[in-house]
Amino acid sequence: MRLLLKSTLFAAIVIGSAACSRNNIEAVNLANEGDQAKSANLDEAISKYEQATRLDPTNHRILWKLTLAYAKKEAWDKVVETCSLAEKQAPEFANYYYMQGHALLEEAKKGTVSWTEPKQPLQTTISKDPNYADAYEDLAEANYHLDDEQEALRNYSKAIETKPDNLSFYVPYADLLNNLGYSDQAENVLKEGLQYSKGTEKALFNMHSLLGSIYEGKGNAPGALDEYEKARKACGQCNEPGQPIAFFNVGAAYATATPQRKSEAMSALQSFQKMVCKGAGAARYADQCAVAQQYASKLGGTLQ
């Protein structure tokens, strides 16, 4: 009787193990199908990853694939949920805590959670991996919105120290320094960052624009014009959000240059007029649109 019971129990274990193994294998197969679908059909990829995680909820690598897919879709609440599951399976992996913190940061921007929410997962990220530069930058942004400027400065600085060739880190750091009245330090930060530039980084537009603004504030008109020209060149057609201001900046600088560069000023200001003042951004840039018209009038022309 005991022998029969042991045999039955052993058989049940074997069957259970086989079923578990089949689920694990099928989960990997579904995840591979998700990989193949993600470039053409993100929703299909997410569906495959979700099915895979239901079959094998212990496979944190599949959970990571699902996390990245949710992030690409900007489903930040799902990112938070999935990372929480992954952290239980792989608590030493800093990337899960980072993505959870980053998702909470995005939720805070929308006002769906408080700015305190991202802090703990981002701090956990850094405790597990002190070289996680993006975590410092995100934490600095949370600090800033919580009115802790000094901690924000410290974390922006740590982000740069950890990965000095990431030019996007320099802009918010320099901007905060400048807003706090440390324009010389802000200028030096931007100059330091530009030393790492390969000439193709998207951050160049913001770096040169901010440096131009700092020079303009210091009364350095030639320096401001030079930086505004570089910003205008860096953004190409300058049709992405926030970039059309390049035409106003460089146009205004041409209009007030010595000697005056009338034709270049009118061309840039006309581009700004068409892209912004005649479009959806007119209300947001009402002051600049009015000033552009004033410059055009002083130059003896009008903006259409």
PDB file of C-alpha atoms in Angstrom:
ATOM      1  CA  MET A   1       0.000   0.000   0.000  1.00  0.00           C
ATOM      2  CA  ARG A   2       2.830   2.392   0.881  1.00  0.00           C
ATOM      3  CA  LEU A   3       4.618   1.490  -2.330  1.00  0.00           C
ATOM      4  CA  LEU A   4       1.471   2.208  -4.355  1.00  0.00           C
ATOM      5  CA  LEU A   5       1.023   5.565  -2.602  1.00  0.00           C
ATOM      6  CA  LYS A   6       4.632   6.550  -3.261  1.00  0.00           C
ATOM      7  CA  SER A   7       4.309   5.557  -6.904  1.00  0.00           C
ATOM      8  CA  THR A   8       1.137   7.600  -7.293  1.00  0.00           C
ATOM      9  CA  LEU A   9       2.712  10.625  -5.628  1.00  0.00           C
ATOM     10  CA  PHE A  10       5.818  10.335  -7.806  1.00  0.00           C
ATOM     11  CA  ALA A  11       3.666  10.121 -10.937  1.00  0.00           C
ATOM     12  CA  ALA A  12       1.739  13.215  -9.907  1.00  0.00           C
ATOM     13  CA  ILE A  13       5.000  15.125  -9.397  1.00  0.00           C
ATOM     14  CA  VAL A  14       6.302  14.029 -12.781  1.00  0.00           C
ATOM     15  CA  ILE A  15       3.064  15.038 -14.516  1.00  0.00           C
ATOM     16  CA  GLY A  16       3.036  18.385 -12.705  1.00  0.00           C
ATOM     17  CA  SER A  17       6.662  19.037 -13.635  1.00  0.00           C
ATOM     18  CA  ALA A  18       6.001  18.154 -17.249  1.00  0.00           C
ATOM     19  CA  ALA A  19       3.030  20.530 -17.395  1.00  0.00           C
ATOM     20  CA  CYS A  20       5.102  23.280 -15.795  1.00  0.00           C
ATOM     21  CA  SER A  21       7.908  22.666 -18.277  1.00  0.00           C
ATOM     22  CA  ARG A  22       5.481  22.803 -21.214  1.00  0.00           C
ATOM     23  CA  ASN A  23       4.138  26.113 -19.923  1.00  0.00           C
ATOM     24  CA  ASN A  24       7.648  27.523 -19.649  1.00  0.00           C
ATOM     25  CA  ILE A  25       8.507  26.455 -23.169  1.00  0.00           C
ATOM     26  CA  GLU A  26       5.238  27.768 -24.586  1.00  0.00           C
ATOM     27  CA  ALA A  27       5.781  31.071 -22.762  1.00  0.00           C
ATOM     28  CA  VAL A  28       9.187  31.479 -24.427  1.00  0.00           C
ATOM     29  CA  ASN A  29       7.659  30.630 -27.813  1.00  0.00           C
ATOM     30  CA  LEU A  30       4.952  33.253 -27.335  1.00  0.00           C
ATOM     31  CA  ALA A  31       7.539  35.811 -26.257  1.00  0.00           C
ATOM     32  CA  ASN A  32       9.537  35.097 -29.421  1.00  0.00           C
ATOM     33  CA  GLU A  33       6.388  35.658 -31.464  1.00  0.00           C
ATOM     34  CA  GLY A  34       5.951  38.946 -29.632  1.00  0.00           C
ATOM     35  CA  ASP A  35       9.508  39.937 -30.558  1.00  0.00           C
ATOM     36  CA  GLN A  36       8.746  39.323 -34.209  1.00  0.00           C
ATOM     37  CA  ALA A  37       5.523  41.335 -34.087  1.00  0.00           C
ATOM     38  CA  LYS A  38       6.621  44.375 -32.044  1.00  0.00           C
ATOM     39  CA  SER A  39       8.021  46.460 -34.902  1.00  0.00           C
ATOM     40  CA  ALA A  40       4.913  46.084 -37.069  1.00  0.00           C
ATOM     41  CA  ASN A  41       2.115  45.573 -34.551  1.00  0.00           C
ATOM     42  CA  LEU A  42       2.813  46.657 -30.988  1.00  0.00           C
ATOM     43  CA  ASP A  43      -0.622  45.606 -29.722  1.00  0.00           C
ATOM     44  CA  GLU A  44      -0.121  42.089 -31.043  1.00  0.00           C
ATOM     45  CA  ALA A  45       3.298  41.930 -29.400  1.00  0.00           C
ATOM     46  CA  ILE A  46       1.809  43.041 -26.082  1.00  0.00           C
ATOM     47  CA  SER A  47      -0.885  40.371 -26.381  1.00  0.00           C
ATOM     48  CA  LYS A  48       1.772  37.681 -26.949  1.00  0.00           C
ATOM     49  CA  TYR A  49       3.852  38.882 -23.998  1.00  0.00           C
ATOM     50  CA  GLU A  50       0.795  39.006 -21.756  1.00  0.00           C
ATOM     51  CA  GLN A  51      -0.127  35.434 -22.690  1.00  0.00           C
ATOM     52  CA  ALA A  52       3.452  34.375 -22.040  1.00  0.00           C
ATOM     53  CA  THR A  53       3.540  35.946 -18.577  1.00  0.00           C
ATOM     54  CA  ARG A  54       0.302  34.213 -17.647  1.00  0.00           C
ATOM     55  CA  LEU A  55       1.807  30.872 -18.621  1.00  0.00           C
ATOM     56  CA  ASP A  56       5.060  31.565 -16.784  1.00  0.00           C
ATOM     57  CA  PRO A  57       4.792  34.484 -14.334  1.00  0.00           C
ATOM     58  CA  THR A  58       8.263  33.671 -12.943  1.00  0.00           C
ATOM     59  CA  ASN A  59      10.158  34.541 -16.135  1.00  0.00           C
ATOM     60  CA  HIS A  60      11.280  38.091 -15.426  1.00  0.00           C
ATOM     61  CA  ARG A  61      12.928  38.434 -18.841  1.00  0.00           C
ATOM     62  CA  ILE A  62       9.530  38.096 -20.488  1.00  0.00           C
ATOM     63  CA  LEU A  63       8.158  40.588 -17.984  1.00  0.00           C
ATOM     64  CA  TRP A  64      10.899  42.969 -19.130  1.00  0.00           C
ATOM     65  CA  LYS A  65       9.847  42.571 -22.751  1.00  0.00           C
ATOM     66  CA  LEU A  66       6.287  43.386 -21.709  1.00  0.00           C
ATOM     67  CA  THR A  67       7.506  46.383 -19.707  1.00  0.00           C
ATOM     68  CA  LEU A  68       9.328  47.845 -22.710  1.00  0.00           C
ATOM     69  CA  ALA A  69       6.316  47.282 -24.946  1.00  0.00           C
ATOM     70  CA  TYR A  70       4.022  49.057 -22.485  1.00  0.00           C
ATOM     71  CA  ALA A  71       6.551  51.901 -22.221  1.00  0.00           C
ATOM     72  CA  LYS A  72       6.642  52.273 -26.000  1.00  0.00           C
ATOM     73  CA  LYS A  73       2.867  52.628 -25.918  1.00  0.00           C
ATOM     74  CA  GLU A  74       3.181  55.030 -22.970  1.00  0.00           C
ATOM     75  CA  ALA A  75       0.899  52.811 -20.882  1.00  0.00           C
ATOM     76  CA  TRP A  76       2.684  53.945 -17.759  1.00  0.00           C
ATOM     77  CA  ASP A  77       0.262  52.410 -15.262  1.00  0.00           C
ATOM     78  CA  LYS A  78       0.872  49.017 -16.887  1.00  0.00           C
ATOM     79  CA  VAL A  79       4.632  49.593 -16.708  1.00  0.00           C
ATOM     80  CA  VAL A  80       4.372  50.181 -12.958  1.00  0.00           C
ATOM     81  CA  GLU A  81       2.274  47.048 -12.495  1.00  0.00           C
ATOM     82  CA  THR A  82       4.568  44.836 -14.594  1.00  0.00           C
ATOM     83  CA  CYS A  83       7.744  46.099 -12.944  1.00  0.00           C
ATOM     84  CA  SER A  84       6.280  45.333  -9.534  1.00  0.00           C
ATOM     85  CA  LEU A  85       5.839  41.716 -10.645  1.00  0.00           C
ATOM     86  CA  ALA A  86       9.351  41.567 -12.103  1.00  0.00           C
ATOM     87  CA  GLU A  87      10.930  42.953  -8.925  1.00  0.00           C
ATOM     88  CA  LYS A  88       9.538  40.006  -6.959  1.00  0.00           C
ATOM     89  CA  GLN A  89      11.191  37.562  -9.356  1.00  0.00           C
ATOM     90  CA  ALA A  90      14.495  39.421  -9.777  1.00  0.00           C
ATOM     91  CA  PRO A  91      14.911  41.845  -6.863  1.00  0.00           C
ATOM     92  CA  GLU A  92      18.544  42.624  -7.676  1.00  0.00           C
ATOM     93  CA  PHE A  93      17.846  43.893 -11.206  1.00  0.00           C
ATOM     94  CA  ALA A  94      18.015  47.705 -11.025  1.00  0.00           C
ATOM     95  CA  ASN A  95      16.353  48.202 -14.413  1.00  0.00           C
ATOM     96  CA  TYR A  96      12.938  47.100 -13.089  1.00  0.00           C
ATOM     97  CA  TYR A  97      13.027  49.679 -10.302  1.00  0.00           C
ATOM     98  CA  TYR A  98      14.189  52.342 -12.746  1.00  0.00           C
ATOM     99  CA  MET A  99      11.375  51.710 -15.210  1.00  0.00           C
ATOM    100  CA  GLN A 100       8.865  51.716 -12.374  1.00  0.00           C
ATOM    101  CA  GLY A 101      10.214  55.051 -11.158  1.00  0.00           C
ATOM    102  CA  HIS A 102      10.323  56.486 -14.677  1.00  0.00           C
ATOM    103  CA  ALA A 103       6.730  55.416 -15.315  1.00  0.00           C
ATOM    104  CA  LEU A 104       5.620  57.047 -12.068  1.00  0.00           C
ATOM    105  CA  LEU A 105       7.481  60.206 -13.143  1.00  0.00           C
ATOM    106  CA  GLU A 106       5.502  60.222 -16.396  1.00  0.00           C
ATOM    107  CA  GLU A 107       2.302  59.711 -14.417  1.00  0.00           C
ATOM    108  CA  ALA A 108       3.255  62.634 -12.168  1.00  0.00           C
ATOM    109  CA  LYS A 109       3.643  64.854 -15.239  1.00  0.00           C
ATOM    110  CA  LYS A 110       0.044  64.025 -16.124  1.00  0.00           C
ATOM    111  CA  GLY A 111      -1.083  64.694 -12.561  1.00  0.00           C
ATOM    112  CA  THR A 112      -2.320  61.159 -11.900  1.00  0.00           C
ATOM    113  CA  VAL A 113       0.161  60.550  -9.054  1.00  0.00           C
ATOM    114  CA  SER A 114       2.108  62.858  -6.754  1.00  0.00           C
ATOM    115  CA  TRP A 115       5.727  63.810  -7.409  1.00  0.00           C
ATOM    116  CA  THR A 116       6.779  61.886  -4.308  1.00  0.00           C
ATOM    117  CA  GLU A 117       5.775  58.553  -5.899  1.00  0.00           C
ATOM    118  CA  PRO A 118       8.791  58.155  -8.235  1.00  0.00           C
ATOM    119  CA  LYS A 119      11.349  58.820  -5.502  1.00  0.00           C
ATOM    120  CA  GLN A 120      11.501  55.444  -3.749  1.00  0.00           C
ATOM    121  CA  PRO A 121      11.932  53.215  -6.847  1.00  0.00           C
ATOM    122  CA  LEU A 122      14.501  55.640  -8.279  1.00  0.00           C
ATOM    123  CA  GLN A 123      16.432  55.699  -5.013  1.00  0.00           C
ATOM    124  CA  THR A 124      16.277  51.895  -4.935  1.00  0.00           C
ATOM    125  CA  THR A 125      17.660  51.838  -8.488  1.00  0.00           C
ATOM    126  CA  ILE A 126      20.657  53.899  -7.404  1.00  0.00           C
ATOM    127  CA  SER A 127      21.235  51.785  -4.301  1.00  0.00           C
ATOM    128  CA  LYS A 128      21.403  48.671  -6.479  1.00  0.00           C
ATOM    129  CA  ASP A 129      23.378  50.313  -9.283  1.00  0.00           C
ATOM    130  CA  PRO A 130      25.158  53.602  -8.402  1.00  0.00           C
ATOM    131  CA  ASN A 131      26.091  54.011 -12.085  1.00  0.00           C
ATOM    132  CA  TYR A 132      22.490  54.232 -13.306  1.00  0.00           C
ATOM    133  CA  ALA A 133      22.722  57.762 -14.729  1.00  0.00           C
ATOM    134  CA  ASP A 134      19.108  58.026 -15.946  1.00  0.00           C
ATOM    135  CA  ALA A 135      17.878  57.330 -12.420  1.00  0.00           C
ATOM    136  CA  TYR A 136      19.783  60.348 -11.091  1.00  0.00           C
ATOM    137  CA  GLU A 137      18.270  62.575 -13.763  1.00  0.00           C
ATOM    138  CA  ASP A 138      14.713  61.379 -13.152  1.00  0.00           C
ATOM    139  CA  LEU A 139      15.196  61.719  -9.407  1.00  0.00           C
ATOM    140  CA  ALA A 140      16.465  65.272  -9.928  1.00  0.00           C
ATOM    141  CA  GLU A 141      13.310  66.123 -11.858  1.00  0.00           C
ATOM    142  CA  ALA A 142      11.162  64.777  -9.035  1.00  0.00           C
ATOM    143  CA  ASN A 143      13.257  66.782  -6.530  1.00  0.00           C
ATOM    144  CA  TYR A 144      12.739  69.932  -8.586  1.00  0.00           C
ATOM    145  CA  HIS A 145       8.960  69.551  -8.659  1.00  0.00           C
ATOM    146  CA  LEU A 146       9.005  68.965  -4.918  1.00  0.00           C
ATOM    147  CA  ASP A 147      10.786  72.352  -4.513  1.00  0.00           C
ATOM    148  CA  ASP A 148      14.029  70.731  -3.361  1.00  0.00           C
ATOM    149  CA  GLU A 149      16.332  72.621  -5.734  1.00  0.00           C
ATOM    150  CA  GLN A 150      19.571  71.745  -3.962  1.00  0.00           C
ATOM    151  CA  GLU A 151      18.857  68.019  -4.106  1.00  0.00           C
ATOM    152  CA  ALA A 152      17.846  68.432  -7.737  1.00  0.00           C
ATOM    153  CA  LEU A 153      21.166  70.127  -8.494  1.00  0.00           C
ATOM    154  CA  ARG A 154      23.030  67.341  -6.704  1.00  0.00           C
ATOM    155  CA  ASN A 155      21.302  64.605  -8.686  1.00  0.00           C
ATOM    156  CA  TYR A 156      21.628  66.395 -12.031  1.00  0.00           C
ATOM    157  CA  SER A 157      25.333  66.715 -11.273  1.00  0.00           C
ATOM    158  CA  LYS A 158      25.542  63.004 -10.401  1.00  0.00           C
ATOM    159  CA  ALA A 159      23.855  62.086 -13.690  1.00  0.00           C
ATOM    160  CA  ILE A 160      26.514  64.045 -15.601  1.00  0.00           C
ATOM    161  CA  GLU A 161      29.323  62.660 -13.464  1.00  0.00           C
ATOM    162  CA  THR A 162      28.096  59.126 -14.144  1.00  0.00           C
ATOM    163  CA  LYS A 163      27.604  59.545 -17.889  1.00  0.00           C
ATOM    164  CA  PRO A 164      29.256  62.767 -19.065  1.00  0.00           C
ATOM    165  CA  ASP A 165      28.744  62.077 -22.785  1.00  0.00           C
ATOM    166  CA  ASN A 166      24.936  62.166 -22.495  1.00  0.00           C
ATOM    167  CA  LEU A 167      24.290  65.744 -23.596  1.00  0.00           C
ATOM    168  CA  SER A 168      20.615  65.696 -22.567  1.00  0.00           C
ATOM    169  CA  PHE A 169      21.678  65.715 -18.900  1.00  0.00           C
ATOM    170  CA  TYR A 170      23.334  69.128 -19.191  1.00  0.00           C
ATOM    171  CA  VAL A 171      20.257  71.113 -20.246  1.00  0.00           C
ATOM    172  CA  PRO A 172      18.012  70.791 -17.140  1.00  0.00           C
ATOM    173  CA  TYR A 173      21.024  71.179 -14.861  1.00  0.00           C
ATOM    174  CA  ALA A 174      22.189  74.369 -16.573  1.00  0.00           C
ATOM    175  CA  ASP A 175      18.631  75.680 -16.823  1.00  0.00           C
ATOM    176  CA  LEU A 176      18.072  75.247 -13.084  1.00  0.00           C
ATOM    177  CA  LEU A 177      21.415  76.884 -12.283  1.00  0.00           C
ATOM    178  CA  ASN A 178      20.525  79.818 -14.530  1.00  0.00           C
ATOM    179  CA  ASN A 179      17.063  80.189 -12.991  1.00  0.00           C
ATOM    180  CA  LEU A 180      18.621  80.249  -9.532  1.00  0.00           C
ATOM    181  CA  GLY A 181      20.889  83.099 -10.596  1.00  0.00           C
ATOM    182  CA  TYR A 182      24.068  81.096 -11.231  1.00  0.00           C
ATOM    183  CA  SER A 183      24.465  82.108 -14.873  1.00  0.00           C
ATOM    184  CA  ASP A 184      28.262  81.716 -14.921  1.00  0.00           C
ATOM    185  CA  GLN A 185      28.010  78.154 -13.626  1.00  0.00           C
ATOM    186  CA  ALA A 186      25.228  77.410 -16.121  1.00  0.00           C
ATOM    187  CA  GLU A 187      27.406  78.698 -18.958  1.00  0.00           C
ATOM    188  CA  ASN A 188      30.329  76.538 -17.842  1.00  0.00           C
ATOM    189  CA  VAL A 189      28.122  73.439 -17.567  1.00  0.00           C
ATOM    190  CA  LEU A 190      26.889  73.862 -21.142  1.00  0.00           C
ATOM    191  CA  LYS A 191      30.402  74.500 -22.475  1.00  0.00           C
ATOM    192  CA  GLU A 192      31.613  71.367 -20.698  1.00  0.00           C
ATOM    193  CA  GLY A 193      28.819  69.307 -22.245  1.00  0.00           C
ATOM    194  CA  LEU A 194      29.470  70.630 -25.749  1.00  0.00           C
ATOM    195  CA  GLN A 195      33.002  69.235 -25.559  1.00  0.00           C
ATOM    196  CA  TYR A 196      31.472  65.744 -25.769  1.00  0.00           C
ATOM    197  CA  SER A 197      29.329  66.537 -28.815  1.00  0.00           C
ATOM    198  CA  LYS A 198      29.693  64.585 -32.034  1.00  0.00           C
ATOM    199  CA  GLY A 199      27.554  67.169 -33.819  1.00  0.00           C
ATOM    200  CA  THR A 200      24.426  65.060 -34.275  1.00  0.00           C
ATOM    201  CA  GLU A 201      22.809  64.911 -30.821  1.00  0.00           C
ATOM    202  CA  LYS A 202      19.203  66.093 -30.478  1.00  0.00           C
ATOM    203  CA  ALA A 203      20.158  67.888 -27.269  1.00  0.00           C
ATOM    204  CA  LEU A 204      22.312  70.333 -29.226  1.00  0.00           C
ATOM    205  CA  PHE A 205      19.288  72.480 -30.090  1.00  0.00           C
ATOM    206  CA  ASN A 206      18.396  73.014 -26.434  1.00  0.00           C
ATOM    207  CA  MET A 207      22.024  73.437 -25.378  1.00  0.00           C
ATOM    208  CA  HIS A 208      22.786  76.137 -27.931  1.00  0.00           C
ATOM    209  CA  SER A 209      19.417  77.843 -27.365  1.00  0.00           C
ATOM    210  CA  LEU A 210      19.979  78.027 -23.614  1.00  0.00           C
ATOM    211  CA  LEU A 211      23.569  79.184 -24.006  1.00  0.00           C
ATOM    212  CA  GLY A 212      22.377  81.869 -26.431  1.00  0.00           C
ATOM    213  CA  SER A 213      19.798  83.006 -23.878  1.00  0.00           C
ATOM    214  CA  ILE A 214      22.472  83.188 -21.171  1.00  0.00           C
ATOM    215  CA  TYR A 215      24.729  85.283 -23.405  1.00  0.00           C
ATOM    216  CA  GLU A 216      21.807  87.525 -24.314  1.00  0.00           C
ATOM    217  CA  GLY A 217      21.078  88.059 -20.624  1.00  0.00           C
ATOM    218  CA  LYS A 218      24.705  89.046 -20.085  1.00  0.00           C
ATOM    219  CA  GLY A 219      24.591  91.555 -22.956  1.00  0.00           C
ATOM    220  CA  ASN A 220      26.899  89.453 -25.129  1.00  0.00           C
ATOM    221  CA  ALA A 221      25.062  89.991 -28.439  1.00  0.00           C
ATOM    222  CA  PRO A 222      27.698  88.394 -30.743  1.00  0.00           C
ATOM    223  CA  GLY A 223      27.885  85.325 -28.488  1.00  0.00           C
ATOM    224  CA  ALA A 224      24.092  85.055 -28.378  1.00  0.00           C
ATOM    225  CA  LEU A 225      23.812  85.308 -32.172  1.00  0.00           C
ATOM    226  CA  ASP A 226      26.461  82.628 -32.659  1.00  0.00           C
ATOM    227  CA  GLU A 227      24.650  80.219 -30.324  1.00  0.00           C
ATOM    228  CA  TYR A 228      21.223  80.944 -31.829  1.00  0.00           C
ATOM    229  CA  GLU A 229      22.634  80.219 -35.297  1.00  0.00           C
ATOM    230  CA  LYS A 230      24.029  76.924 -34.031  1.00  0.00           C
ATOM    231  CA  ALA A 231      20.659  76.068 -32.463  1.00  0.00           C
ATOM    232  CA  ARG A 232      18.898  76.871 -35.738  1.00  0.00           C
ATOM    233  CA  LYS A 233      21.309  74.619 -37.621  1.00  0.00           C
ATOM    234  CA  ALA A 234      20.995  71.825 -35.037  1.00  0.00           C
ATOM    235  CA  CYS A 235      17.213  71.491 -35.413  1.00  0.00           C
ATOM    236  CA  GLY A 236      17.159  71.232 -39.214  1.00  0.00           C
ATOM    237  CA  GLN A 237      13.632  72.127 -40.316  1.00  0.00           C
ATOM    238  CA  CYS A 238      12.848  72.956 -36.665  1.00  0.00           C
ATOM    239  CA  ASN A 239       9.314  71.588 -36.908  1.00  0.00           C
ATOM    240  CA  GLU A 240       9.317  69.478 -33.759  1.00  0.00           C
ATOM    241  CA  PRO A 241       7.579  70.778 -30.618  1.00  0.00           C
ATOM    242  CA  GLY A 242       9.451  73.728 -29.133  1.00  0.00           C
ATOM    243  CA  GLN A 243      11.887  74.065 -32.019  1.00  0.00           C
ATOM    244  CA  PRO A 244      10.261  76.823 -34.156  1.00  0.00           C
ATOM    245  CA  ILE A 245      11.352  79.340 -31.512  1.00  0.00           C
ATOM    246  CA  ALA A 246      14.783  79.021 -33.168  1.00  0.00           C
ATOM    247  CA  PHE A 247      13.540  81.216 -36.022  1.00  0.00           C
ATOM    248  CA  PHE A 248      12.436  83.937 -33.611  1.00  0.00           C
ATOM    249  CA  ASN A 249      15.687  83.821 -31.651  1.00  0.00           C
ATOM    250  CA  VAL A 250      17.943  84.040 -34.662  1.00  0.00           C
ATOM    251  CA  GLY A 251      15.670  86.533 -36.417  1.00  0.00           C
ATOM    252  CA  ALA A 252      15.662  88.868 -33.434  1.00  0.00           C
ATOM    253  CA  ALA A 253      19.432  88.535 -33.128  1.00  0.00           C
ATOM    254  CA  TYR A 254      19.911  89.411 -36.819  1.00  0.00           C
ATOM    255  CA  ALA A 255      17.548  92.380 -36.462  1.00  0.00           C
ATOM    256  CA  THR A 256      19.525  93.838 -33.556  1.00  0.00           C
ATOM    257  CA  ALA A 257      22.994  92.926 -34.831  1.00  0.00           C
ATOM    258  CA  THR A 258      25.618  95.545 -35.663  1.00  0.00           C
ATOM    259  CA  PRO A 259      25.611  95.915 -38.605  1.00  0.00           C
ATOM    260  CA  GLN A 260      21.969  94.946 -39.045  1.00  0.00           C
ATOM    261  CA  ARG A 261      21.334  91.810 -41.143  1.00  0.00           C
ATOM    262  CA  LYS A 262      17.951  92.788 -42.567  1.00  0.00           C
ATOM    263  CA  SER A 263      17.278  90.102 -45.192  1.00  0.00           C
ATOM    264  CA  GLU A 264      18.309  87.250 -42.888  1.00  0.00           C
ATOM    265  CA  ALA A 265      16.249  88.722 -40.069  1.00  0.00           C
ATOM    266  CA  MET A 266      13.124  89.062 -42.228  1.00  0.00           C
ATOM    267  CA  SER A 267      13.516  85.520 -43.587  1.00  0.00           C
ATOM    268  CA  ALA A 268      13.804  83.987 -40.118  1.00  0.00           C
ATOM    269  CA  LEU A 269      10.980  86.074 -38.656  1.00  0.00           C
ATOM    270  CA  GLN A 270       8.733  85.215 -41.607  1.00  0.00           C
ATOM    271  CA  SER A 271       9.370  81.500 -40.991  1.00  0.00           C
ATOM    272  CA  PHE A 272       8.457  81.985 -37.334  1.00  0.00           C
ATOM    273  CA  GLN A 273       5.300  83.837 -38.348  1.00  0.00           C
ATOM    274  CA  LYS A 274       4.163  81.034 -40.651  1.00  0.00           C
ATOM    275  CA  MET A 275       5.062  78.151 -38.341  1.00  0.00           C
ATOM    276  CA  VAL A 276       3.883  79.600 -35.034  1.00  0.00           C
ATOM    277  CA  CYS A 277       1.923  82.834 -35.238  1.00  0.00           C
ATOM    278  CA  LYS A 278      -0.387  81.495 -37.958  1.00  0.00           C
ATOM    279  CA  GLY A 279      -0.764  78.127 -36.267  1.00  0.00           C
ATOM    280  CA  ALA A 280      -1.760  76.387 -33.078  1.00  0.00           C
ATOM    281  CA  GLY A 281       1.150  77.880 -31.132  1.00  0.00           C
ATOM    282  CA  ALA A 282      -0.002  81.484 -31.597  1.00  0.00           C
ATOM    283  CA  ALA A 283      -1.525  81.817 -28.116  1.00  0.00           C
ATOM    284  CA  ARG A 284       1.457  80.218 -26.381  1.00  0.00           C
ATOM    285  CA  TYR A 285       3.915  82.514 -28.174  1.00  0.00           C
ATOM    286  CA  ALA A 286       1.745  85.628 -28.293  1.00  0.00           C
ATOM    287  CA  ASP A 287       4.509  87.868 -26.899  1.00  0.00           C
ATOM    288  CA  GLN A 288       7.114  86.618 -29.371  1.00  0.00           C
ATOM    289  CA  CYS A 289       4.665  86.965 -32.263  1.00  0.00           C
ATOM    290  CA  ALA A 290       4.020  90.592 -31.315  1.00  0.00           C
ATOM    291  CA  VAL A 291       7.749  91.319 -30.975  1.00  0.00           C
ATOM    292  CA  ALA A 292       8.428  89.663 -34.352  1.00  0.00           C
ATOM    293  CA  GLN A 293       5.971  92.069 -35.983  1.00  0.00           C
ATOM    294  CA  GLN A 294       7.689  94.997 -34.261  1.00  0.00           C
ATOM    295  CA  TYR A 295      11.086  93.910 -35.536  1.00  0.00           C
ATOM    296  CA  ALA A 296       9.697  93.502 -39.056  1.00  0.00           C
ATOM    297  CA  SER A 297       8.216  96.987 -38.924  1.00  0.00           C
ATOM    298  CA  LYS A 298      11.527  98.487 -37.809  1.00  0.00           C
ATOM    299  CA  LEU A 299      13.214  96.684 -40.682  1.00  0.00           C
ATOM    300  CA  GLY A 300      10.739  98.291 -43.075  1.00  0.00           C
ATOM    301  CA  GLY A 301       8.730  95.148 -43.822  1.00  0.00           C
ATOM    302  CA  THR A 302       5.674  93.198 -42.708  1.00  0.00           C
ATOM    303  CA  LEU A 303       5.075  89.574 -41.787  1.00  0.00           C
ATOM    304  CA  GLN A 304       2.386  87.747 -43.731  1.00  0.00           C
TER     305      GLN A 304
END
